[in-house]
Structures are given as structure tokens and as C-alpha cells.
Coordinates of N, CA and C in Angstrom, one line a residue:
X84 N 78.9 78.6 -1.7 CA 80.1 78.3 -2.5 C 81.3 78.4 -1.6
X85 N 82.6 77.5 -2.2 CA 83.6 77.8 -1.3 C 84.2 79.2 -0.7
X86 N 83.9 80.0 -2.0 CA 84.9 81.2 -1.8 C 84.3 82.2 -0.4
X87 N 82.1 81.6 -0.1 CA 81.4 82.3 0.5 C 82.5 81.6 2.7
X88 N 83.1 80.9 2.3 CA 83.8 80.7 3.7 C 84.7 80.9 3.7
X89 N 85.5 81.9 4.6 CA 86.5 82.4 5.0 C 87.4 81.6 5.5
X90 N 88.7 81.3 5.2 CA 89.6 81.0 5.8 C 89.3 79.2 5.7
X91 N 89.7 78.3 6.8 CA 89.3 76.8 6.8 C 89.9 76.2 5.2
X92 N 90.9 76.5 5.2 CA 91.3 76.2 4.0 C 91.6 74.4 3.9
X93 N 92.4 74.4 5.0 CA 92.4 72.9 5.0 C 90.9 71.5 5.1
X94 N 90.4 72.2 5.6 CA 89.0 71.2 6.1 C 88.6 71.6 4.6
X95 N 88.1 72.4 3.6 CA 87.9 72.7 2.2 C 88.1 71.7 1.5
X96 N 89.9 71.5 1.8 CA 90.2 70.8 0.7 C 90.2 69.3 1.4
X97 N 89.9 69.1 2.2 CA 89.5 67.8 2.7 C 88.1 67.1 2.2
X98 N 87.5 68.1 2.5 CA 85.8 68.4 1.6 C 85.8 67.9 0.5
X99 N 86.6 68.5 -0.4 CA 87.0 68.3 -1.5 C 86.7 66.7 -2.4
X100 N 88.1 66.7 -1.7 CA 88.6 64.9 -2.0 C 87.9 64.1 -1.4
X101 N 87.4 64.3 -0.4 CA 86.6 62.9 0.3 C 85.3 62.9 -0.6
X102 N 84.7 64.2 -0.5 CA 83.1 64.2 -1.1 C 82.9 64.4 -2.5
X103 N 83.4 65.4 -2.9 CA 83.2 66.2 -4.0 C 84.2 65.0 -5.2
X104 N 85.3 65.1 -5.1 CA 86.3 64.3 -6.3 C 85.7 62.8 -6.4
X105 N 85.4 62.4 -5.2 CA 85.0 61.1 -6.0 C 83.5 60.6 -6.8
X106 N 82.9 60.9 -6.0 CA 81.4 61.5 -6.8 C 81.5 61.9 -8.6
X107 N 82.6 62.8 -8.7 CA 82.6 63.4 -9.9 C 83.7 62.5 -10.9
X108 N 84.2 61.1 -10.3 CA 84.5 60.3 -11.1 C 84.1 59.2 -11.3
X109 N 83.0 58.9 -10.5 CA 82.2 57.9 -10.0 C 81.7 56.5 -10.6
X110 N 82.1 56.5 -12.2 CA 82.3 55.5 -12.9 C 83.2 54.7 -12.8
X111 N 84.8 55.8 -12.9 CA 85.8 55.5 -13.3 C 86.3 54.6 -11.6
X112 N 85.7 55.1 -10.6 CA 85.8 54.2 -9.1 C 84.8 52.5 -9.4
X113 N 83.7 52.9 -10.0 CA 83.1 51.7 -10.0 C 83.5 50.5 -10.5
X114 N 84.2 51.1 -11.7 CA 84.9 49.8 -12.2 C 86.2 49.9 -11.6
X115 N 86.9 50.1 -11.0 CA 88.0 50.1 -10.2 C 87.5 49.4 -9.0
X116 N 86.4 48.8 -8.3 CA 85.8 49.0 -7.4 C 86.4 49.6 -6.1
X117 N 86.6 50.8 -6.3 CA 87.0 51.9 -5.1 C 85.6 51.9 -4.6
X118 N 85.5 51.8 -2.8 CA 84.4 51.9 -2.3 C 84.1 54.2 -2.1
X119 N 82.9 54.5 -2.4 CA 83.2 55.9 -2.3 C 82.6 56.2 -0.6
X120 N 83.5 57.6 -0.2 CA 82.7 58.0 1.4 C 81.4 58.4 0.9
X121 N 80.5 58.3 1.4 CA 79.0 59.0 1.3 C 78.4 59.6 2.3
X122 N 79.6 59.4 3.6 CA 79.5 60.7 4.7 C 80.0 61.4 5.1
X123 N 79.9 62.5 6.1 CA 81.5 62.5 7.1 C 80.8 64.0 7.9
X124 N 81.6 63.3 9.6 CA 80.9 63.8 10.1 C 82.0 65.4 10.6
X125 N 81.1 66.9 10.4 CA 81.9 67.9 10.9 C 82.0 68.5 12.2
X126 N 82.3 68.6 13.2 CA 82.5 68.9 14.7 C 83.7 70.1 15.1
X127 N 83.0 70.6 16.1 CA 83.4 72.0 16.3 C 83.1 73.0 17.2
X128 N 83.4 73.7 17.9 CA 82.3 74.6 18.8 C 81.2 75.4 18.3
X129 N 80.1 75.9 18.6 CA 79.2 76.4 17.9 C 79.8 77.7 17.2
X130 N 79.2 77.9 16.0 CA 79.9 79.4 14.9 C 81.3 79.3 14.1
X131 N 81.5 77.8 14.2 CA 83.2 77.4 13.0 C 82.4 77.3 12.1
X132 N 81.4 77.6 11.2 CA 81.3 77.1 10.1 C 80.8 76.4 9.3
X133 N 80.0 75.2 10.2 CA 79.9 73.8 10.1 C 78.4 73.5 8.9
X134 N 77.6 74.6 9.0 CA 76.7 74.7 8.4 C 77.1 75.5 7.3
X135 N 77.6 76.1 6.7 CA 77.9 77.1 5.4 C 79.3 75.8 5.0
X136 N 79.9 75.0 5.8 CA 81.1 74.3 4.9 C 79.6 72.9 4.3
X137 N 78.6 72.3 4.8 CA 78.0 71.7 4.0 C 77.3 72.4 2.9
X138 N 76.7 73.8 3.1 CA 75.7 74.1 2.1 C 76.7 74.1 0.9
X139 N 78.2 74.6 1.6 CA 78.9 74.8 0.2 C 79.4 73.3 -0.6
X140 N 79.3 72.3 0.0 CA 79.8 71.0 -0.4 C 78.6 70.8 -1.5
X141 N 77.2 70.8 -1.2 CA 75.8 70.8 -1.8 C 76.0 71.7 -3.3
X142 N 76.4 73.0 -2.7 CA 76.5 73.9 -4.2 C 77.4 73.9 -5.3
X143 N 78.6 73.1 -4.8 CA 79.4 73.3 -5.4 C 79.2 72.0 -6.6
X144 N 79.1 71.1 -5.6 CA 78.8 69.6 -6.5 C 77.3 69.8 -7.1
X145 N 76.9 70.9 -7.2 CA 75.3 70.7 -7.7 C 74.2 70.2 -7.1
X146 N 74.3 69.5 -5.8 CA 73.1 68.7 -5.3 C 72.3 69.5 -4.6
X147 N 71.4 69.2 -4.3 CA 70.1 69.9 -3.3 C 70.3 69.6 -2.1
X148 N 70.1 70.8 -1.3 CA 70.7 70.5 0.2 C 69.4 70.3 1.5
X149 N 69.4 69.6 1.9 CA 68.3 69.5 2.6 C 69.2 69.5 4.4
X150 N 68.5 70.3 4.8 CA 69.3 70.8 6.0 C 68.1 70.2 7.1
X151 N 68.6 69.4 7.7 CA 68.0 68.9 8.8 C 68.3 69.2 10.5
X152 N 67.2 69.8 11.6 CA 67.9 70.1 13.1 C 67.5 68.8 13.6
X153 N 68.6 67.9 14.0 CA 68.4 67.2 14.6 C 67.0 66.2 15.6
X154 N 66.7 67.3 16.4 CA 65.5 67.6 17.2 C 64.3 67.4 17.0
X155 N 64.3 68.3 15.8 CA 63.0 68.2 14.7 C 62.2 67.1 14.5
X156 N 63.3 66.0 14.5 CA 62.9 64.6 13.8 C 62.2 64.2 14.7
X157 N 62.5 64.1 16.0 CA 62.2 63.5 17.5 C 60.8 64.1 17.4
X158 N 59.7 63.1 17.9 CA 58.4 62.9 17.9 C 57.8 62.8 19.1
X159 N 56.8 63.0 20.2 CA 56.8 62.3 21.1 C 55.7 60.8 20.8
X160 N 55.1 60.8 19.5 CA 54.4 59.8 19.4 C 54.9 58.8 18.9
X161 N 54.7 57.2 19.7 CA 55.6 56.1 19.2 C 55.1 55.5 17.3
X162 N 56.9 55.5 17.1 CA 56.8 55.5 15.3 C 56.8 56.7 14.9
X163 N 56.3 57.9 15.0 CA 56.6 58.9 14.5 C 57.8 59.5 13.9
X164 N 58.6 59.3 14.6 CA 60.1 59.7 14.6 C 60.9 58.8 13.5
X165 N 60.7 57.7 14.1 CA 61.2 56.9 13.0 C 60.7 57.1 11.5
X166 N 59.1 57.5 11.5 CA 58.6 57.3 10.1 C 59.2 58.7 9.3
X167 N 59.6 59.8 10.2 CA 59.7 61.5 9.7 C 61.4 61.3 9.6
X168 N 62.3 60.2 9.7 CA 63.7 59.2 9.4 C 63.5 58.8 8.1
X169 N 62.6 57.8 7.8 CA 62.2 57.4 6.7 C 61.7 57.7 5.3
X170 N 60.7 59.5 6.2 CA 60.1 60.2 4.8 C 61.5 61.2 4.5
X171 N 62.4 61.5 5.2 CA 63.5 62.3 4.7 C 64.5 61.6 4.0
X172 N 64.4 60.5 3.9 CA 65.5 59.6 3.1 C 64.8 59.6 2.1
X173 N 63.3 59.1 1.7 CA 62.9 59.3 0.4 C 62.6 60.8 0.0
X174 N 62.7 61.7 0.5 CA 62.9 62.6 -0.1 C 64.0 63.2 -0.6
X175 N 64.6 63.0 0.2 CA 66.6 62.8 -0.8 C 66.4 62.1 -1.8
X176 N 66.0 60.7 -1.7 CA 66.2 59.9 -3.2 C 65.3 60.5 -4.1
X177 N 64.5 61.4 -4.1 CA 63.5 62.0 -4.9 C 64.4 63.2 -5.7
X178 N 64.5 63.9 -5.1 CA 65.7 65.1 -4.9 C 66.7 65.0 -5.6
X179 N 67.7 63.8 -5.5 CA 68.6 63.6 -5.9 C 69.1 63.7 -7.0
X180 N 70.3 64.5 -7.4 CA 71.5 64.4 -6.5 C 71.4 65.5 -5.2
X181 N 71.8 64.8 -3.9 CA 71.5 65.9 -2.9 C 72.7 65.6 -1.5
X182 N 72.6 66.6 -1.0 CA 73.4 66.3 0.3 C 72.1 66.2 1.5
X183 N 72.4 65.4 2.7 CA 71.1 65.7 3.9 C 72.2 65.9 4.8
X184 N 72.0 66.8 5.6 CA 72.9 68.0 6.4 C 71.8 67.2 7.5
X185 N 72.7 67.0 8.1 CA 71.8 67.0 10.1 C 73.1 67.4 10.9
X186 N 72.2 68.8 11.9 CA 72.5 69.6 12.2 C 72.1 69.2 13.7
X187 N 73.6 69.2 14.7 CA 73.0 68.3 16.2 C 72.6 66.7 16.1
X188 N 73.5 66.4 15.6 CA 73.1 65.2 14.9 C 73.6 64.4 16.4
X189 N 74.0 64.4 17.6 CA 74.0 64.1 18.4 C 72.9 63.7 19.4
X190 N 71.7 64.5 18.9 CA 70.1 64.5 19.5 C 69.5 63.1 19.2
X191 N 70.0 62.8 17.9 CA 69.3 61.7 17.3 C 70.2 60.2 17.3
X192 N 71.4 60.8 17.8 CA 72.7 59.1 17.5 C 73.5 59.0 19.0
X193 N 72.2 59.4 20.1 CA 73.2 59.3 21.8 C 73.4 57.9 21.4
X194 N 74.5 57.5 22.7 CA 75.3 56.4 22.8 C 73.6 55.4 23.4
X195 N 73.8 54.1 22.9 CA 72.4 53.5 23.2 C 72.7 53.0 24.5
X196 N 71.2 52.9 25.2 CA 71.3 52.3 26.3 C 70.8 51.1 26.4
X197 N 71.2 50.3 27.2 CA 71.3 48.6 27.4 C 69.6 48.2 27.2
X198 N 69.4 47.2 26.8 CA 67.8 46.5 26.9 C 67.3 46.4 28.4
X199 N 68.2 46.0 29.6 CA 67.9 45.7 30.4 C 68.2 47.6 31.5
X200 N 68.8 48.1 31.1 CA 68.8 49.9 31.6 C 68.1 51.1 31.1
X201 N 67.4 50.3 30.1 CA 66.4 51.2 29.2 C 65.0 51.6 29.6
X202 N 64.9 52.7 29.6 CA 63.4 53.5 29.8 C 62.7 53.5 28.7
X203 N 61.3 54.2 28.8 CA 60.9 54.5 27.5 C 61.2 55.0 26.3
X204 N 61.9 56.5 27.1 CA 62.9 57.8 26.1 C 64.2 57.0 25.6
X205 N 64.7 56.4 26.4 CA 65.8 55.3 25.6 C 65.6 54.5 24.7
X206 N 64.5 53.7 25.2 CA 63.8 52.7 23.9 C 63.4 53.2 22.5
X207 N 63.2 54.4 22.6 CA 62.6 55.3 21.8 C 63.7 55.8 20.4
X208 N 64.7 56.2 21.8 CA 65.6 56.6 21.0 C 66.7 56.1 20.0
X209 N 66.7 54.5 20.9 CA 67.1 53.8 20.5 C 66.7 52.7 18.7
X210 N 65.2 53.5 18.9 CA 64.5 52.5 17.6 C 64.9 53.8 16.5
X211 N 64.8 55.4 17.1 CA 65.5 56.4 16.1 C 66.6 55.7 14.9
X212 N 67.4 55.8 16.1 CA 69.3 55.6 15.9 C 69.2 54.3 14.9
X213 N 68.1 53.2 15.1 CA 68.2 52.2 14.2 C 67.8 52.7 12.6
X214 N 66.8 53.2 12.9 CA 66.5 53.5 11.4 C 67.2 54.5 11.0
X215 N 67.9 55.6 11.4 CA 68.7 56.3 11.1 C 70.0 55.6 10.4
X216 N 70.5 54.4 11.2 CA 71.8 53.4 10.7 C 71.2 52.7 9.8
X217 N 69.8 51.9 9.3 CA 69.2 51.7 8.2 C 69.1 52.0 7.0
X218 N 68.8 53.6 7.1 CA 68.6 54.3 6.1 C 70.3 54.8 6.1
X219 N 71.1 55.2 6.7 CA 72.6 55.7 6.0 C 73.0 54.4 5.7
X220 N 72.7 53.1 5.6 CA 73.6 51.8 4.8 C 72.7 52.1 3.4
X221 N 71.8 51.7 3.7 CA 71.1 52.4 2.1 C 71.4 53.4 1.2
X222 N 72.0 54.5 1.8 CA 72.8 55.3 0.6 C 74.2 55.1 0.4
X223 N 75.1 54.3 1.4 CA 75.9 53.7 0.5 C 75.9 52.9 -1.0
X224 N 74.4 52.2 -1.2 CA 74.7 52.0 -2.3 C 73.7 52.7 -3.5
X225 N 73.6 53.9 -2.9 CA 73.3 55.1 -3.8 C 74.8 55.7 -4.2
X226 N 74.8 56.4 -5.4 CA 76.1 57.7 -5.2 C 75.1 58.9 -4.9
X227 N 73.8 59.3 -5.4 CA 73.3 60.2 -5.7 C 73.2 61.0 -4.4
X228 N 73.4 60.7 -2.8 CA 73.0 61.1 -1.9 C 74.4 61.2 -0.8
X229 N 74.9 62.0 -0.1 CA 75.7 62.2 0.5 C 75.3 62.9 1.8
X230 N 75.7 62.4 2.8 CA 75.3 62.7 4.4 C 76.3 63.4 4.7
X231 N 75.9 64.6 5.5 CA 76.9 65.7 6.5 C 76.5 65.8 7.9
X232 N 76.9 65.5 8.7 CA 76.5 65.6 9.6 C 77.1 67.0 10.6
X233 N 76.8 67.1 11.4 CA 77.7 68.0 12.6 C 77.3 67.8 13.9
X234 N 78.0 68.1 15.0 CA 77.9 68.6 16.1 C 79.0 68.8 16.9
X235 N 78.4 69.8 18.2 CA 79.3 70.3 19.3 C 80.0 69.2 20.2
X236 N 79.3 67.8 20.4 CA 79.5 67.2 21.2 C 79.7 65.9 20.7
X237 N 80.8 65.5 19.9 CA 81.2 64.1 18.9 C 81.1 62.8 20.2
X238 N 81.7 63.3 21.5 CA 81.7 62.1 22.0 C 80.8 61.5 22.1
X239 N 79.3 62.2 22.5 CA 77.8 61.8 22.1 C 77.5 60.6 21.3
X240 N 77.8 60.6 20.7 CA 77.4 59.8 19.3 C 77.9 58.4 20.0
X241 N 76.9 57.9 19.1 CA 76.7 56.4 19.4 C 77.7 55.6 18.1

């Protein structure tokens, strides 16, 4: 819950209005056609927060939080990774209404490397990052699912 975070009063109410307020008018945007956020990513040094400000986004709006380490997903067997991308998206939509929290989310969205500078572990990583951007256009046109991401190292990201 909010009150379970100390202090961060501003990022709260940023929380708020990006995630939480539109969601909870979410008709009254559709026929307006306001497009709604269905992400947003939190960054920080390690211990600001960044995991208790999503669980509280999740409890507050009522959704089910499914907290993901980054890492986790990464497979060494080819397709694996992608497929364990794919079974956690339908399990959100199962779930749903829910938040999916990926935690180091920088493990899974490095900046991609060229077709012609690519190794294996790049190629690899690179077919991740795709279905990862697959699957978050797809819950744009859900409302029922809302992505949090975090990490230490934003420039990372692809």
C-alpha cells in the first residue's frame, strides 16, 4: 500500500496519475479516445524503493502482481527464453487485472547488437528483446495489464 512507503511523495503521486487514475476511468478515456500509459519504467540506485513503489501500484488498484528478475527468463536453451516471455504474458492475461514488475529489466532489453556484429549470446538476446517488444504492444490493447519495470542502469536499455 502507499502509506507501506516512506517518503517519495512525488514519484507516488506520479504513480498515481499515470497508472492508477486512468485505468480507473477507463471507459470514460475510451470514448474520449485518450490513449492510456500501460507502462513506465522506475530507475534508481539499488534500495530507493523501486520494488515496494510497484507492489504498491498492484495493491492499491487491486491487480495481481507478478514480480519478475529479469535473469530468470534468460534460458541457455535456444527458444526457451523467448517461450518463458510468452508463458508470462499469458499468465498476466489469465490473472488479470494485474501488474508484471520486471525487476533488472536491463538483463533482458541490452541495447541490440548489429546482424553483421552479432554472436550467438547477442542473437539470442536479441530474439528475447523481440518478443519481449511483441508481447508489451499486445497489452497496449489490453487495459487489464500494466507493466513496471525497473533498473540500476536505464542507459542499458535498448
Amino acid at each position: 500500500r502507499w502509506h507501506d512507503v516512506g517518503g517519495l511523495k512525488g514519484v507516488k503521486q506520479v504513480l498515481r496519475e499515470v497508472l492508477e487514475w486512468p485505468t480507473s476511468v477507463s471507459a470514460a478515456n475510451s470514448c474520449m479516445g485518450v490513449a492510456l500509459t500501460r507502462g513506465i519504467l522506475l530507475y534508481g540506485p539499488p534500495g530507493c524503493s523501486k520494488t515496494m513503489l510497484a507492489r504498491a501500484v498492484a495493491t492499491e488498484s487491486g491487480r495481481e502482481f507478478l514480480d519478475v528478475q529479469g535473469p530468470a527468463l534468460l534460458s541457455k536453451w535456444l527458444g526457451e527464453s523467448e517461450r518463458a516471455v510468452r508463458d508470462l504474458f499469458q499468465k498476466a492475461r489469465a490473472v488479470a487485472p494485474s501488474v508484471v514488475f520486471f525487476d533488472e529489466i536491463d538483463a533482458l532489453t541490452m541495447r541490440r547488437a548489429s546482424e553483421s556484429g552479432a554472436n550467438v549470446e547477442s542473437a539470442a538476446t536479441n530474439r528475447v528483446l523481440a518478443q519481449l517488444l511483441t508481447e508489451f504492444d499486445g497489452v497496449h490493447a489490453q487495459a487489464e495489464i500494466l507493466i513496471v519495470a525497473a533498473t540500476n542502469r536505464p542507459d542499458l536499455i535498448d
